[in-house]
Amino acid sequence: MDCELILPLDVPDESRATELLDRVGSEVAWVKIGLQLFTRHGPGIVERIAARGYRIFLDLKLHDIPNTVASAIASLGHLPIDLLTLHASGGREMLRAAEAMKNEVRPSLTLLGVTVLTSTDAAGLAEIGIDASPETQVLRLAKLARAAGIGGLVCSPLEVGRLRETLGPDVTLVTPGIRPAGADADDQKRIMTPGAAARAGASFIVVGRPILRAPDPAAAARAIRAELTSA
Ligand code: C5P
């Protein structure tokens, strides 16, 4: 199964994003636009970056009542996006309403369920009344999202093998927390190399700082893609 690289545009504003894309050029095909750029520049930034030829992962992590999430997806339906996140903990009805709306407005879009944020540990779950381990909760929410028809999931590299095994070949699995061998881990605690994540069953890997901070971001992206191809 092919695994593709996604570059997160973790920069404060559009001019920095544009500078970065001028440097990476076509060495990446996919970029992730998150809340930082979307809330600053609005949906127009998605159109402008897509017009440069990039495919877009819009990481908005939607979570609200079913009608509101479905309405937000209706509002996003005209945007050239391929992947969009929402919180699986929004529950079955929210997930179903979201999937039904995306099938109406943009069938080619894949919704990705976010299970448990990696910033939340067992103690954090307990504080919000969930007495399950993060691993158990991830699997529960992943199954719930799939049962509601959601096409994919965002997961940590350490979960990707188990989710691929449990959920089969059709689910799209997107994983951050990737570091090429020898790269600085930064604040990522549980990391995997691009090749290992691809072999474990990731459909996409999200790699930020090892590319963003490289003296030659295009070369860094090219090396990661070469590792994915040989995996
Ligand atoms: O720089 P780095 O490769 O760590 O960036 C990873 C990207 O994936 C960032 O945009 C980060 O917000 C995102 N992410 C993550 N861990 C998660 C979920 C998202 O690192 N659990």
JSON list of N, CA and C in Angstrom, two decimals, residues 47-87:
[
{"chain": "A", "resi": 47, "resn": "GLU", "atom": "N", "xyz": [-8.10, 27.86, -0.94]},
{"chain": "A", "resi": 47, "resn": "GLU", "atom": "CA", "xyz": [-8.19, 27.96, -2.40]},
{"chain": "A", "resi": 47, "resn": "GLU", "atom": "C", "xyz": [-6.89, 28.43, -3.01]},
{"chain": "A", "resi": 48, "resn": "ARG", "atom": "N", "xyz": [-6.23, 29.38, -2.36]},
{"chain": "A", "resi": 48, "resn": "ARG", "atom": "CA", "xyz": [-4.98, 29.91, -2.93]},
{"chain": "A", "resi": 48, "resn": "ARG", "atom": "C", "xyz": [-3.87, 28.86, -2.92]},
{"chain": "A", "resi": 49, "resn": "ILE", "atom": "N", "xyz": [-3.82, 28.07, -1.84]},
{"chain": "A", "resi": 49, "resn": "ILE", "atom": "CA", "xyz": [-2.75, 27.05, -1.79]},
{"chain": "A", "resi": 49, "resn": "ILE", "atom": "C", "xyz": [-3.07, 25.90, -2.74]},
{"chain": "A", "resi": 50, "resn": "ALA", "atom": "N", "xyz": [-4.34, 25.54, -2.82]},
{"chain": "A", "resi": 50, "resn": "ALA", "atom": "CA", "xyz": [-4.72, 24.48, -3.77]},
{"chain": "A", "resi": 50, "resn": "ALA", "atom": "C", "xyz": [-4.44, 24.92, -5.21]},
{"chain": "A", "resi": 51, "resn": "ALA", "atom": "N", "xyz": [-4.60, 26.22, -5.47]},
{"chain": "A", "resi": 51, "resn": "ALA", "atom": "CA", "xyz": [-4.36, 26.73, -6.83]},
{"chain": "A", "resi": 51, "resn": "ALA", "atom": "C", "xyz": [-2.88, 26.60, -7.22]},
{"chain": "A", "resi": 52, "resn": "ARG", "atom": "N", "xyz": [-2.01, 26.45, -6.23]},
{"chain": "A", "resi": 52, "resn": "ARG", "atom": "CA", "xyz": [-0.60, 26.21, -6.53]},
{"chain": "A", "resi": 52, "resn": "ARG", "atom": "C", "xyz": [-0.32, 24.75, -6.88]},
{"chain": "A", "resi": 53, "resn": "GLY", "atom": "N", "xyz": [-1.37, 23.92, -6.79]},
{"chain": "A", "resi": 53, "resn": "GLY", "atom": "CA", "xyz": [-1.22, 22.52, -7.21]},
{"chain": "A", "resi": 53, "resn": "GLY", "atom": "C", "xyz": [-1.13, 21.52, -6.07]},
{"chain": "A", "resi": 54, "resn": "TYR", "atom": "N", "xyz": [-1.30, 21.99, -4.83]},
{"chain": "A", "resi": 54, "resn": "TYR", "atom": "CA", "xyz": [-1.20, 21.08, -3.69]},
{"chain": "A", "resi": 54, "resn": "TYR", "atom": "C", "xyz": [-2.56, 20.47, -3.35]},
{"chain": "A", "resi": 55, "resn": "ARG", "atom": "N", "xyz": [-2.52, 19.25, -2.86]},
{"chain": "A", "resi": 55, "resn": "ARG", "atom": "CA", "xyz": [-3.73, 18.64, -2.30]},
{"chain": "A", "resi": 55, "resn": "ARG", "atom": "C", "xyz": [-3.80, 18.98, -0.81]},
{"chain": "A", "resi": 56, "resn": "ILE", "atom": "N", "xyz": [-5.03, 19.16, -0.34]},
{"chain": "A", "resi": 56, "resn": "ILE", "atom": "CA", "xyz": [-5.19, 19.79, 0.97]},
{"chain": "A", "resi": 56, "resn": "ILE", "atom": "C", "xyz": [-5.84, 18.87, 2.01]},
{"chain": "A", "resi": 57, "resn": "PHE", "atom": "N", "xyz": [-5.15, 18.79, 3.15]},
{"chain": "A", "resi": 57, "resn": "PHE", "atom": "CA", "xyz": [-5.69, 18.18, 4.36]},
{"chain": "A", "resi": 57, "resn": "PHE", "atom": "C", "xyz": [-6.07, 19.36, 5.27]},
{"chain": "A", "resi": 58, "resn": "LEU", "atom": "N", "xyz": [-7.37, 19.55, 5.47]},
{"chain": "A", "resi": 58, "resn": "LEU", "atom": "CA", "xyz": [-7.84, 20.65, 6.31]},
{"chain": "A", "resi": 58, "resn": "LEU", "atom": "C", "xyz": [-8.11, 20.09, 7.71]},
{"chain": "A", "resi": 59, "resn": "ASP", "atom": "N", "xyz": [-7.30, 20.55, 8.66]},
{"chain": "A", "resi": 59, "resn": "ASP", "atom": "CA", "xyz": [-7.32, 19.96, 10.00]},
{"chain": "A", "resi": 59, "resn": "ASP", "atom": "C", "xyz": [-8.07, 20.90, 10.95]},
{"chain": "A", "resi": 60, "resn": "LEU", "atom": "N", "xyz": [-9.40, 20.82, 10.93]},
{"chain": "A", "resi": 60, "resn": "LEU", "atom": "CA", "xyz": [-10.21, 21.72, 11.76]},
{"chain": "A", "resi": 60, "resn": "LEU", "atom": "C", "xyz": [-10.77, 21.02, 13.00]},
{"chain": "A", "resi": 61, "resn": "LYS", "atom": "N", "xyz": [-10.67, 19.69, 13.06]},
{"chain": "A", "resi": 61, "resn": "LYS", "atom": "CA", "xyz": [-11.13, 18.92, 14.23]},
{"chain": "A", "resi": 61, "resn": "LYS", "atom": "C", "xyz": [-12.51, 19.38, 14.70]},
{"chain": "A", "resi": 62, "resn": "LEU", "atom": "N", "xyz": [-13.49, 19.26, 13.82]},
{"chain": "A", "resi": 62, "resn": "LEU", "atom": "CA", "xyz": [-14.85, 19.70, 14.14]},
{"chain": "A", "resi": 62, "resn": "LEU", "atom": "C", "xyz": [-15.46, 18.85, 15.26]},
{"chain": "A", "resi": 63, "resn": "HIS", "atom": "N", "xyz": [-16.22, 19.48, 16.11]},
{"chain": "A", "resi": 63, "resn": "HIS", "atom": "CA", "xyz": [-16.90, 18.77, 17.22]},
{"chain": "A", "resi": 63, "resn": "HIS", "atom": "C", "xyz": [-18.04, 19.66, 17.73]},
{"chain": "A", "resi": 64, "resn": "ASP", "atom": "N", "xyz": [-19.29, 19.27, 17.44]},
{"chain": "A", "resi": 64, "resn": "ASP", "atom": "CA", "xyz": [-20.44, 20.05, 17.89]},
{"chain": "A", "resi": 64, "resn": "ASP", "atom": "C", "xyz": [-21.68, 19.16, 17.75]},
{"chain": "A", "resi": 65, "resn": "ILE", "atom": "N", "xyz": [-22.86, 19.73, 17.89]},
{"chain": "A", "resi": 65, "resn": "ILE", "atom": "CA", "xyz": [-24.05, 18.91, 17.70]},
{"chain": "A", "resi": 65, "resn": "ILE", "atom": "C", "xyz": [-24.12, 18.51, 16.22]},
{"chain": "A", "resi": 66, "resn": "PRO", "atom": "N", "xyz": [-24.81, 17.39, 15.93]},
{"chain": "A", "resi": 66, "resn": "PRO", "atom": "CA", "xyz": [-24.80, 16.86, 14.56]},
{"chain": "A", "resi": 66, "resn": "PRO", "atom": "C", "xyz": [-25.17, 17.90, 13.51]},
{"chain": "A", "resi": 67, "resn": "ASN", "atom": "N", "xyz": [-26.21, 18.67, 13.76]},
{"chain": "A", "resi": 67, "resn": "ASN", "atom": "CA", "xyz": [-26.66, 19.63, 12.76]},
{"chain": "A", "resi": 67, "resn": "ASN", "atom": "C", "xyz": [-25.60, 20.71, 12.47]},
{"chain": "A", "resi": 68, "resn": "THR", "atom": "N", "xyz": [-24.91, 21.14, 13.52]},
{"chain": "A", "resi": 68, "resn": "THR", "atom": "CA", "xyz": [-23.91, 22.20, 13.34]},
{"chain": "A", "resi": 68, "resn": "THR", "atom": "C", "xyz": [-22.69, 21.69, 12.58]},
{"chain": "A", "resi": 69, "resn": "VAL", "atom": "N", "xyz": [-22.26, 20.47, 12.91]},
{"chain": "A", "resi": 69, "resn": "VAL", "atom": "CA", "xyz": [-21.10, 19.91, 12.18]},
{"chain": "A", "resi": 69, "resn": "VAL", "atom": "C", "xyz": [-21.48, 19.67, 10.72]},
{"chain": "A", "resi": 70, "resn": "ALA", "atom": "N", "xyz": [-22.68, 19.13, 10.48]},
{"chain": "A", "resi": 70, "resn": "ALA", "atom": "CA", "xyz": [-23.11, 18.91, 9.09]},
{"chain": "A", "resi": 70, "resn": "ALA", "atom": "C", "xyz": [-23.18, 20.25, 8.35]},
{"chain": "A", "resi": 71, "resn": "SER", "atom": "N", "xyz": [-23.67, 21.29, 9.01]},
{"chain": "A", "resi": 71, "resn": "SER", "atom": "CA", "xyz": [-23.76, 22.60, 8.36]},
{"chain": "A", "resi": 71, "resn": "SER", "atom": "C", "xyz": [-22.38, 23.17, 8.06]},
{"chain": "A", "resi": 72, "resn": "ALA", "atom": "N", "xyz": [-21.44, 22.96, 8.96]},
{"chain": "A", "resi": 72, "resn": "ALA", "atom": "CA", "xyz": [-20.06, 23.43, 8.70]},
{"chain": "A", "resi": 72, "resn": "ALA", "atom": "C", "xyz": [-19.49, 22.71, 7.48]},
{"chain": "A", "resi": 73, "resn": "ILE", "atom": "N", "xyz": [-19.77, 21.42, 7.37]},
{"chain": "A", "resi": 73, "resn": "ILE", "atom": "CA", "xyz": [-19.27, 20.66, 6.21]},
{"chain": "A", "resi": 73, "resn": "ILE", "atom": "C", "xyz": [-19.95, 21.15, 4.93]},
{"chain": "A", "resi": 74, "resn": "ALA", "atom": "N", "xyz": [-21.23, 21.50, 5.03]},
{"chain": "A", "resi": 74, "resn": "ALA", "atom": "CA", "xyz": [-21.91, 22.07, 3.86]},
{"chain": "A", "resi": 74, "resn": "ALA", "atom": "C", "xyz": [-21.22, 23.38, 3.45]},
{"chain": "A", "resi": 75, "resn": "SER", "atom": "N", "xyz": [-20.83, 24.18, 4.45]},
{"chain": "A", "resi": 75, "resn": "SER", "atom": "CA", "xyz": [-20.14, 25.45, 4.15]},
{"chain": "A", "resi": 75, "resn": "SER", "atom": "C", "xyz": [-18.76, 25.24, 3.54]},
{"chain": "A", "resi": 76, "resn": "LEU", "atom": "N", "xyz": [-18.13, 24.11, 3.88]},
{"chain": "A", "resi": 76, "resn": "LEU", "atom": "CA", "xyz": [-16.78, 23.82, 3.36]},
{"chain": "A", "resi": 76, "resn": "LEU", "atom": "C", "xyz": [-16.83, 23.09, 2.02]},
{"chain": "A", "resi": 77, "resn": "GLY", "atom": "N", "xyz": [-18.04, 22.69, 1.61]},
{"chain": "A", "resi": 77, "resn": "GLY", "atom": "CA", "xyz": [-18.19, 21.76, 0.48]},
{"chain": "A", "resi": 77, "resn": "GLY", "atom": "C", "xyz": [-17.61, 22.27, -0.83]},
{"chain": "A", "resi": 78, "resn": "HIS", "atom": "N", "xyz": [-17.54, 23.60, -0.99]},
{"chain": "A", "resi": 78, "resn": "HIS", "atom": "CA", "xyz": [-17.02, 24.13, -2.26]},
{"chain": "A", "resi": 78, "resn": "HIS", "atom": "C", "xyz": [-15.49, 24.20, -2.27]},
{"chain": "A", "resi": 79, "resn": "LEU", "atom": "N", "xyz": [-14.86, 23.95, -1.13]},
{"chain": "A", "resi": 79, "resn": "LEU", "atom": "CA", "xyz": [-13.40, 24.09, -1.06]},
{"chain": "A", "resi": 79, "resn": "LEU", "atom": "C", "xyz": [-12.71, 22.87, -1.64]},
{"chain": "A", "resi": 80, "resn": "PRO", "atom": "N", "xyz": [-11.55, 23.08, -2.28]},
{"chain": "A", "resi": 80, "resn": "PRO", "atom": "CA", "xyz": [-10.80, 21.98, -2.88]},
{"chain": "A", "resi": 80, "resn": "PRO", "atom": "C", "xyz": [-10.00, 21.20, -1.84]},
{"chain": "A", "resi": 81, "resn": "ILE", "atom": "N", "xyz": [-10.70, 20.50, -0.96]},
{"chain": "A", "resi": 81, "resn": "ILE", "atom": "CA", "xyz": [-10.01, 19.75, 0.10]},
{"chain": "A", "resi": 81, "resn": "ILE", "atom": "C", "xyz": [-10.23, 18.25, -0.11]},
{"chain": "A", "resi": 82, "resn": "ASP", "atom": "N", "xyz": [-9.24, 17.46, 0.32]},
{"chain": "A", "resi": 82, "resn": "ASP", "atom": "CA", "xyz": [-9.32, 16.00, 0.17]},
{"chain": "A", "resi": 82, "resn": "ASP", "atom": "C", "xyz": [-9.48, 15.28, 1.49]},
{"chain": "A", "resi": 83, "resn": "LEU", "atom": "N", "xyz": [-8.99, 15.91, 2.57]},
{"chain": "A", "resi": 83, "resn": "LEU", "atom": "CA", "xyz": [-9.07, 15.29, 3.90]},
{"chain": "A", "resi": 83, "resn": "LEU", "atom": "C", "xyz": [-9.53, 16.36, 4.89]},
{"chain": "A", "resi": 84, "resn": "LEU", "atom": "N", "xyz": [-10.42, 15.98, 5.81]},
{"chain": "A", "resi": 84, "resn": "LEU", "atom": "CA", "xyz": [-10.93, 16.91, 6.82]},
{"chain": "A", "resi": 84, "resn": "LEU", "atom": "C", "xyz": [-11.12, 16.15, 8.13]},
{"chain": "A", "resi": 85, "resn": "THR", "atom": "N", "xyz": [-10.66, 16.74, 9.23]},
{"chain": "A", "resi": 85, "resn": "THR", "atom": "CA", "xyz": [-10.78, 16.06, 10.53]},
{"chain": "A", "resi": 85, "resn": "THR", "atom": "C", "xyz": [-12.02, 16.49, 11.33]},
{"chain": "A", "resi": 86, "resn": "LEU", "atom": "N", "xyz": [-12.49, 15.54, 12.13]},
{"chain": "A", "resi": 86, "resn": "LEU", "atom": "CA", "xyz": [-13.52, 15.82, 13.13]},
{"chain": "A", "resi": 86, "resn": "LEU", "atom": "C", "xyz": [-13.28, 14.90, 14.31]},
{"chain": "A", "resi": 87, "resn": "HIS", "atom": "N", "xyz": [-13.79, 15.27, 15.48]},
{"chain": "A", "resi": 87, "resn": "HIS", "atom": "CA", "xyz": [-13.56, 14.46, 16.68]},
{"chain": "A", "resi": 87, "resn": "HIS", "atom": "C", "xyz": [-14.52, 13.28, 16.73]}
]
